[in-house]
mmCIF file of C-alpha atoms in Angstrom:
data_model
loop_
_atom_site.group_PDB
_atom_site.id
_atom_site.type_symbol
_atom_site.label_atom_id
_atom_site.label_comp_id
_atom_site.label_asym_id
_atom_site.label_seq_id
_atom_site.Cartn_x
_atom_site.Cartn_y
_atom_site.Cartn_z
ATOM 1 C CA MET A 1 74.410 55.329 -93.398
ATOM 2 C CA ALA A 2 70.865 54.770 -92.162
ATOM 3 C CA ASN A 3 69.613 54.838 -95.741
ATOM 4 C CA PHE A 4 72.191 52.233 -96.708
ATOM 5 C CA HIS A 5 71.007 50.033 -93.841
ATOM 6 C CA VAL A 6 67.433 50.267 -95.151
ATOM 7 C CA ILE A 7 68.566 49.206 -98.600
ATOM 8 C CA ALA A 8 71.291 46.677 -97.866
ATOM 9 C CA GLY A 9 70.736 45.435 -94.314
ATOM 10 C CA THR A 10 72.965 45.475 -91.254
ATOM 11 C CA GLY A 11 75.947 43.438 -92.451
ATOM 12 C CA ASP A 12 79.143 44.627 -94.091
ATOM 13 C CA LYS A 13 78.106 42.843 -97.282
ATOM 14 C CA LEU A 14 74.873 41.704 -98.888
ATOM 15 C CA ASP A 15 73.370 38.623 -97.238
ATOM 16 C CA LEU A 16 71.729 36.744 -100.110
ATOM 17 C CA PRO A 17 69.485 33.924 -98.808
ATOM 18 C CA VAL A 18 69.612 30.497 -100.439
ATOM 19 C CA ILE A 19 66.507 29.574 -102.458
ATOM 20 C CA ARG A 20 65.021 26.084 -102.275
ATOM 21 C CA THR A 21 63.091 24.365 -105.051
ATOM 22 C CA ILE A 22 59.427 23.645 -104.334
ATOM 23 C CA THR A 23 56.595 21.928 -106.209
ATOM 24 C CA ILE A 24 52.913 22.613 -106.796
ATOM 25 C CA ALA A 25 52.141 20.055 -104.071
ATOM 26 C CA ASP A 26 53.887 22.292 -101.534
ATOM 27 C CA LEU A 27 51.222 24.946 -102.085
ATOM 28 C CA SER A 28 48.506 22.744 -100.598
ATOM 29 C CA ASP A 29 50.729 22.188 -97.578
ATOM 30 C CA VAL A 30 51.310 25.907 -96.973
ATOM 31 C CA LEU A 31 47.581 26.568 -97.339
ATOM 32 C CA ARG A 32 46.849 23.831 -94.815
ATOM 33 C CA ARG A 33 49.343 25.362 -92.398
ATOM 34 C CA GLY A 34 47.910 28.832 -93.019
ATOM 35 C CA ALA A 35 44.406 27.591 -92.253
ATOM 36 C CA ALA A 36 45.713 25.933 -89.072
ATOM 37 C CA ASP A 37 47.197 29.256 -87.940
ATOM 38 C CA PHE A 38 43.880 30.942 -88.665
ATOM 39 C CA TRP A 39 41.792 28.409 -86.744
ATOM 40 C CA GLU A 40 44.160 28.593 -83.772
ATOM 41 C CA HIS A 41 42.472 31.880 -82.790
ATOM 42 C CA PRO A 42 39.587 32.499 -85.233
ATOM 43 C CA SER A 43 37.919 34.935 -82.826
ATOM 44 C CA HIS A 44 40.872 37.301 -83.334
ATOM 45 C CA TYR A 45 39.577 38.050 -86.826
ATOM 46 C CA VAL A 46 36.100 39.163 -85.795
ATOM 47 C CA MET A 47 37.155 42.803 -86.301
ATOM 48 C CA LEU A 48 38.136 42.005 -89.883
ATOM 49 C CA ALA A 49 34.624 40.706 -90.488
ATOM 50 C CA LEU A 50 33.348 44.136 -89.471
ATOM 51 C CA ILE A 51 36.013 46.280 -91.129
ATOM 52 C CA TYR A 52 35.745 44.933 -94.664
ATOM 53 C CA PRO A 53 31.949 45.358 -95.029
ATOM 54 C CA ILE A 54 32.384 48.928 -93.767
ATOM 55 C CA VAL A 55 35.078 49.485 -96.410
ATOM 56 C CA GLY A 56 32.714 48.064 -99.024
ATOM 57 C CA ILE A 57 29.893 50.378 -97.966
ATOM 58 C CA VAL A 58 32.208 53.424 -97.944
ATOM 59 C CA LEU A 59 33.482 52.582 -101.426
ATOM 60 C CA THR A 60 29.926 52.115 -102.691
ATOM 61 C CA VAL A 61 28.801 55.467 -101.319
ATOM 62 C CA TRP A 62 31.923 57.177 -102.691
ATOM 63 C CA MET A 63 31.512 55.681 -106.151
ATOM 64 C CA ASP A 64 27.826 56.476 -106.247
ATOM 65 C CA GLY A 65 28.312 60.053 -105.064
ATOM 66 C CA PHE A 66 31.295 60.920 -107.251
ATOM 67 C CA HIS A 67 30.396 58.661 -110.211
ATOM 68 C CA THR A 68 33.671 56.731 -110.053
ATOM 69 C CA TRP A 69 32.207 53.322 -110.829
ATOM 70 C CA PRO A 70 34.847 52.590 -113.514
ATOM 71 C CA LEU A 71 37.385 52.299 -110.666
ATOM 72 C CA LEU A 72 35.429 49.472 -109.000
ATOM 73 C CA TYR A 73 37.177 46.653 -110.861
ATOM 74 C CA PRO A 74 40.671 48.231 -110.560
ATOM 75 C CA LEU A 75 40.193 48.760 -106.815
ATOM 76 C CA VAL A 76 39.025 45.196 -106.254
ATOM 77 C CA GLY A 77 41.902 43.876 -108.343
ATOM 78 C CA GLY A 78 44.274 46.227 -106.568
ATOM 79 C CA PHE A 79 43.967 44.241 -103.339
ATOM 80 C CA ALA A 80 46.424 41.770 -104.854
ATOM 81 C CA LEU A 81 48.971 44.577 -105.274
ATOM 82 C CA ILE A 82 48.927 45.765 -101.668
ATOM 83 C CA GLY A 83 48.102 42.385 -100.137
ATOM 84 C CA PRO A 84 51.724 41.416 -99.332
ATOM 85 C CA PHE A 85 52.018 44.444 -97.040
ATOM 86 C CA ALA A 86 48.458 44.337 -95.705
ATOM 87 C CA ALA A 87 49.125 40.871 -94.290
ATOM 88 C CA ILE A 88 52.399 41.726 -92.540
ATOM 89 C CA GLY A 89 50.922 41.354 -89.053
ATOM 90 C CA LEU A 90 49.764 37.860 -89.969
ATOM 91 C CA TYR A 91 53.323 36.870 -90.882
ATOM 92 C CA GLU A 92 54.439 37.948 -87.416
ATOM 93 C CA ILE A 93 51.715 35.882 -85.733
ATOM 94 C CA SER A 94 52.700 32.798 -87.747
ATOM 95 C CA ARG A 95 56.373 33.416 -86.921
ATOM 96 C CA ARG A 96 55.594 33.552 -83.198
ATOM 97 C CA ARG A 97 53.368 30.476 -83.338
ATOM 98 C CA GLU A 98 56.150 28.598 -85.134
ATOM 99 C CA GLN A 99 58.531 29.456 -82.292
ATOM 100 C CA GLY A 100 56.047 28.457 -79.597
ATOM 101 C CA LEU A 101 55.538 32.053 -78.446
ATOM 102 C CA ASP A 102 52.309 33.823 -77.558
ATOM 103 C CA SER A 103 50.513 34.363 -80.878
ATOM 104 C CA SER A 104 47.583 36.501 -79.779
ATOM 105 C CA TRP A 105 46.450 39.251 -82.132
ATOM 106 C CA ARG A 106 48.142 42.107 -80.250
ATOM 107 C CA HIS A 107 51.533 40.770 -81.325
ATOM 108 C CA ALA A 108 50.647 41.621 -84.927
ATOM 109 C CA PHE A 109 51.633 45.187 -84.038
ATOM 110 C CA ALA A 110 55.116 44.063 -83.005
ATOM 111 C CA VAL A 111 56.197 44.544 -86.618
ATOM 112 C CA PHE A 112 56.409 48.274 -85.912
ATOM 113 C CA LYS A 113 59.235 47.521 -83.476
ATOM 114 C CA SER A 114 61.094 45.336 -85.962
ATOM 115 C CA PRO A 115 64.747 46.299 -86.618
ATOM 116 C CA ALA A 116 63.845 46.112 -90.314
ATOM 117 C CA ILE A 117 60.941 48.577 -90.109
ATOM 118 C CA GLY A 118 62.744 51.037 -92.399
ATOM 119 C CA SER A 119 63.217 48.357 -95.050
ATOM 120 C CA ILE A 120 59.623 47.205 -94.603
ATOM 121 C CA ALA A 121 58.436 50.777 -95.165
ATOM 122 C CA ALA A 122 60.606 51.072 -98.285
ATOM 123 C CA VAL A 123 59.129 47.940 -99.885
ATOM 124 C CA ALA A 124 55.629 49.043 -98.854
ATOM 125 C CA ALA A 125 56.233 52.401 -100.560
ATOM 126 C CA MET A 126 57.245 50.522 -103.715
ATOM 127 C CA LEU A 127 53.944 48.606 -103.656
ATOM 128 C CA LEU A 128 52.019 51.835 -103.137
ATOM 129 C CA VAL A 129 53.657 53.251 -106.266
ATOM 130 C CA VAL A 130 52.708 50.100 -108.217
ATOM 131 C CA PHE A 131 49.127 50.353 -106.921
ATOM 132 C CA THR A 132 48.891 54.028 -107.907
ATOM 133 C CA LEU A 133 50.279 53.320 -111.371
ATOM 134 C CA TRP A 134 47.703 50.540 -111.812
ATOM 135 C CA LEU A 135 44.788 52.826 -110.931
ATOM 136 C CA THR A 136 46.149 55.548 -113.219
ATOM 137 C CA SER A 137 46.574 53.073 -116.069
ATOM 138 C CA ALA A 138 43.076 51.666 -115.565
ATOM 139 C CA GLN A 139 41.541 55.140 -115.596
ATOM 140 C CA ALA A 140 43.490 56.107 -118.718
ATOM 141 C CA LEU A 141 42.401 52.902 -120.463
ATOM 142 C CA TYR A 142 38.749 53.567 -119.629
ATOM 143 C CA GLU A 143 38.900 57.181 -120.843
ATOM 144 C CA ASN A 144 40.604 56.054 -124.042
ATOM 145 C CA MET A 145 37.666 53.727 -124.737
ATOM 146 C CA PHE A 146 34.706 55.774 -123.487
ATOM 147 C CA GLY A 147 35.923 59.300 -122.817
ATOM 148 C CA ALA A 148 35.901 61.271 -119.580
ATOM 149 C CA ALA A 149 32.152 60.913 -118.911
ATOM 150 C CA THR A 150 31.409 58.067 -116.490
ATOM 151 C CA PRO A 151 28.227 56.077 -115.748
ATOM 152 C CA GLN A 152 26.330 57.292 -112.692
ATOM 153 C CA THR A 153 25.303 53.846 -111.440
ATOM 154 C CA LEU A 154 26.776 50.360 -111.192
ATOM 155 C CA GLY A 155 24.082 49.123 -113.571
ATOM 156 C CA GLY A 156 25.138 51.771 -116.049
ATOM 157 C CA LEU A 157 28.738 50.558 -115.896
ATOM 158 C CA ILE A 158 27.715 46.928 -116.395
ATOM 159 C CA GLY A 159 25.542 47.898 -119.348
ATOM 160 C CA GLN A 160 28.370 49.943 -120.831
ATOM 161 C CA ILE A 161 30.815 47.054 -120.567
ATOM 162 C CA PHE A 162 28.569 44.366 -122.028
ATOM 163 C CA THR A 163 26.454 46.260 -124.563
ATOM 164 C CA GLU A 164 28.513 49.129 -125.969
ATOM 165 C CA PRO A 165 31.297 48.758 -128.554
ATOM 166 C CA GLY A 166 34.652 48.526 -126.860
ATOM 167 C CA GLY A 167 33.253 47.253 -123.567
ATOM 168 C CA ILE A 168 34.561 43.704 -123.834
ATOM 169 C CA THR A 169 37.823 45.039 -125.252
ATOM 170 C CA LEU A 170 38.167 47.235 -122.169
ATOM 171 C CA LEU A 171 37.495 44.276 -119.892
ATOM 172 C CA ILE A 172 40.076 42.074 -121.619
ATOM 173 C CA ALA A 173 42.702 44.807 -121.961
ATOM 174 C CA GLY A 174 42.210 45.909 -118.358
ATOM 175 C CA THR A 175 42.579 42.360 -117.110
ATOM 176 C CA MET A 176 45.790 41.894 -119.099
ATOM 177 C CA VAL A 177 47.291 45.153 -117.838
ATOM 178 C CA GLY A 178 46.257 44.278 -114.288
ATOM 179 C CA ALA A 179 47.891 40.863 -114.666
ATOM 180 C CA LEU A 180 51.173 42.548 -115.603
ATOM 181 C CA PHE A 181 51.057 44.709 -112.474
ATOM 182 C CA ALA A 182 50.192 41.643 -110.393
ATOM 183 C CA LEU A 183 53.155 39.774 -111.887
ATOM 184 C CA VAL A 184 55.489 42.618 -110.941
ATOM 185 C CA THR A 185 54.110 42.572 -107.403
ATOM 186 C CA LEU A 186 54.461 38.789 -107.166
ATOM 187 C CA CYS A 187 58.060 38.819 -108.376
ATOM 188 C CA THR A 188 59.221 41.678 -106.174
ATOM 189 C CA SER A 189 57.373 41.089 -102.913
ATOM 190 C CA VAL A 190 56.003 37.542 -102.618
ATOM 191 C CA ILE A 191 58.348 36.739 -99.701
ATOM 192 C CA ALA A 192 59.974 40.144 -99.156
ATOM 193 C CA PHE A 193 58.071 41.022 -95.977
ATOM 194 C CA PRO A 194 58.396 37.602 -94.262
ATOM 195 C CA LEU A 195 62.118 37.684 -95.044
ATOM 196 C CA LEU A 196 62.507 41.151 -93.514
ATOM 197 C CA LEU A 197 60.671 40.065 -90.366
ATOM 198 C CA ASP A 198 62.908 37.020 -90.086
ATOM 199 C CA ARG A 199 66.217 38.657 -91.097
ATOM 200 C CA ASP A 200 67.139 42.309 -91.430
ATOM 201 C CA VAL A 201 68.657 41.891 -94.880
ATOM 202 C CA GLY A 202 67.544 45.242 -96.311
ATOM 203 C CA ALA A 203 64.948 46.200 -98.899
ATOM 204 C CA PHE A 204 67.163 45.476 -101.914
ATOM 205 C CA VAL A 205 67.975 41.921 -100.820
ATOM 206 C CA ALA A 206 64.336 41.259 -99.853
ATOM 207 C CA VAL A 207 63.107 42.263 -103.311
ATOM 208 C CA GLU A 208 65.990 40.524 -105.086
ATOM 209 C CA THR A 209 65.346 37.315 -103.137
ATOM 210 C CA SER A 210 61.667 37.378 -104.086
ATOM 211 C CA VAL A 211 62.635 37.701 -107.744
ATOM 212 C CA ARG A 212 65.082 34.802 -107.473
ATOM 213 C CA ALA A 213 62.461 32.665 -105.724
ATOM 214 C CA VAL A 214 60.020 33.187 -108.599
ATOM 215 C CA LEU A 215 62.677 32.536 -111.242
ATOM 216 C CA ARG A 216 63.798 29.359 -109.441
ATOM 217 C CA ASN A 217 60.220 28.090 -109.059
ATOM 218 C CA PRO A 218 58.225 29.688 -111.906
ATOM 219 C CA LEU A 219 55.288 27.259 -112.099
ATOM 220 C CA PRO A 220 54.593 26.935 -108.349
ATOM 221 C CA MET A 221 54.966 30.686 -107.826
ATOM 222 C CA LEU A 222 52.737 31.600 -110.754
ATOM 223 C CA ALA A 223 50.180 29.103 -109.446
ATOM 224 C CA TRP A 224 50.444 30.742 -106.018
ATOM 225 C CA GLY A 225 49.898 34.184 -107.511
ATOM 226 C CA LEU A 226 46.837 32.911 -109.382
ATOM 227 C CA LEU A 227 45.426 31.323 -106.224
ATOM 228 C CA VAL A 228 45.875 34.535 -104.252
ATOM 229 C CA GLY A 229 44.438 36.703 -107.027
ATOM 230 C CA VAL A 230 41.343 34.556 -107.475
ATOM 231 C CA GLY A 231 40.878 34.244 -103.724
ATOM 232 C CA LEU A 232 41.072 38.005 -103.176
ATOM 233 C CA PHE A 233 38.680 38.663 -106.044
ATOM 234 C CA LEU A 234 36.110 36.187 -104.744
ATOM 235 C CA GLY A 235 36.559 37.515 -101.224
ATOM 236 C CA SER A 236 35.863 41.044 -102.457
ATOM 237 C CA LEU A 237 32.392 40.106 -103.660
ATOM 238 C CA LEU A 238 29.429 40.815 -101.385
ATOM 239 C CA LEU A 239 30.875 43.994 -99.836
ATOM 240 C CA PHE A 240 34.310 42.461 -99.146
ATOM 241 C CA VAL A 241 32.997 40.202 -96.339
ATOM 242 C CA GLY A 242 34.918 37.195 -97.692
ATOM 243 C CA LEU A 243 38.235 38.989 -97.218
ATOM 244 C CA ALA A 244 37.887 38.433 -93.469
ATOM 245 C CA LEU A 245 38.555 34.742 -94.223
ATOM 246 C CA VAL A 246 40.704 34.953 -97.355
ATOM 247 C CA ILE A 247 43.315 37.484 -96.190
ATOM 248 C CA PRO A 248 44.161 35.754 -92.868
ATOM 249 C CA ILE A 249 44.521 32.315 -94.437
ATOM 250 C CA PHE A 250 46.640 33.506 -97.370
ATOM 251 C CA GLY A 251 48.619 35.794 -95.068
ATOM 252 C CA HIS A 252 49.524 32.983 -92.683
ATOM 253 C CA ALA A 253 50.158 30.649 -95.613
ATOM 254 C CA THR A 254 52.634 33.128 -97.104
ATOM 255 C CA TRP A 255 54.813 32.796 -94.022
ATOM 256 C CA HIS A 256 54.936 29.033 -94.503
ATOM 257 C CA LEU A 257 55.622 29.507 -98.211
ATOM 258 C CA TYR A 258 58.592 31.649 -97.205
ATOM 259 C CA ARG A 259 59.847 28.890 -94.926
ATOM 260 C CA LYS A 260 59.680 26.362 -97.747
ATOM 261 C CA LEU A 261 61.433 28.664 -100.212
ATOM 262 C CA ILE A 262 64.274 30.020 -98.091
ATOM 263 C CA ALA A 263 66.924 27.901 -96.383
ATOM 264 C CA GLU A 264 67.375 28.895 -92.746
ATOM 265 C CA ALA A 265 70.624 30.656 -91.883
ATOM 266 C CA SER A 266 71.478 27.977 -89.306
ATOM 267 C CA ASP A 267 71.195 25.242 -91.947
ATOM 268 C CA ILE A 268 73.567 27.120 -94.263
ATOM 269 C CA ARG A 269 76.201 27.593 -91.552
ATOM 270 C CA ARG A 270 76.222 23.851 -90.924
#
C-alpha cells in the first residue's frame, strides 16, 4: 500500500492536474521572479559559491589522476539531468516566500519532512538512472571512436577532439545523444518536484503531468530547456563558480514556471 501511495498519491483515484497554456513571454516573467527570490536573501547562497569551486577542483584532480578527461564534457552536461532534483530546496523556499512564510535557507531542508518524500525519492532515482545511462553512453561513444586509451591531460583531450579524425564527429554525436537525454529529463521532470511539494499526487502523476505540460506547450518548454542547459553549461566554466548564481535563479524560476503551468486546485473546485 505504501508503494502504491508513492506511485499514485494519497487519493482513491489519480489526481491529474489541469495544464495551462503559456507563451515564450512567460519565461522572462518566471526568470524575473526567480531572480527576485534569489536577491531576497543573496547571502544565503554564499556556501554555494564555496561548494562548487571545491567540486570543480576535486573533479580536476580526479580526472588528472585517473586520466578520465573524456568524461569532463558528459559530467558538465549531466548537470542538466540532475538539476531538477538538485534545486528541490529552492522550490520550497520560493513556495514559502509565495505564502508569506519565513523563507530563510534552513527551510530548504523541510522537503525531507514532506508527505511526498517517497515520491520525490522515486523521481530522483529515475533521474539518477538517466544520468548514469548518459555517462555510460558517452563513455561507449568515446571508446568506439578512439579506443580504451584516454588522454592524460586536458590539453591532450582538446587536441584529440580538434585535430584527430573522428574528433569533431565525437563532439557532434555526443552533443546529439546528450540532447536526447536532456529532452527525456525535461519531459519527465520539468515540474515534477514542484508539483510533489505542492500536492502529494504520487510519482506517476508528477511525471505524467510534466509530460503533458511539455506536450501542451512545446515551444515555450523547449525554449526553457535550452535556457537552462546553456545557463548550466556557462555556469560550469571556471571551476563551476557560476553555478552559485545560475542554479538558485533557475531553481526559484522553476517554481514560478510550475505556478504558470498548473491550475491551482482551489481554482478548479470553483
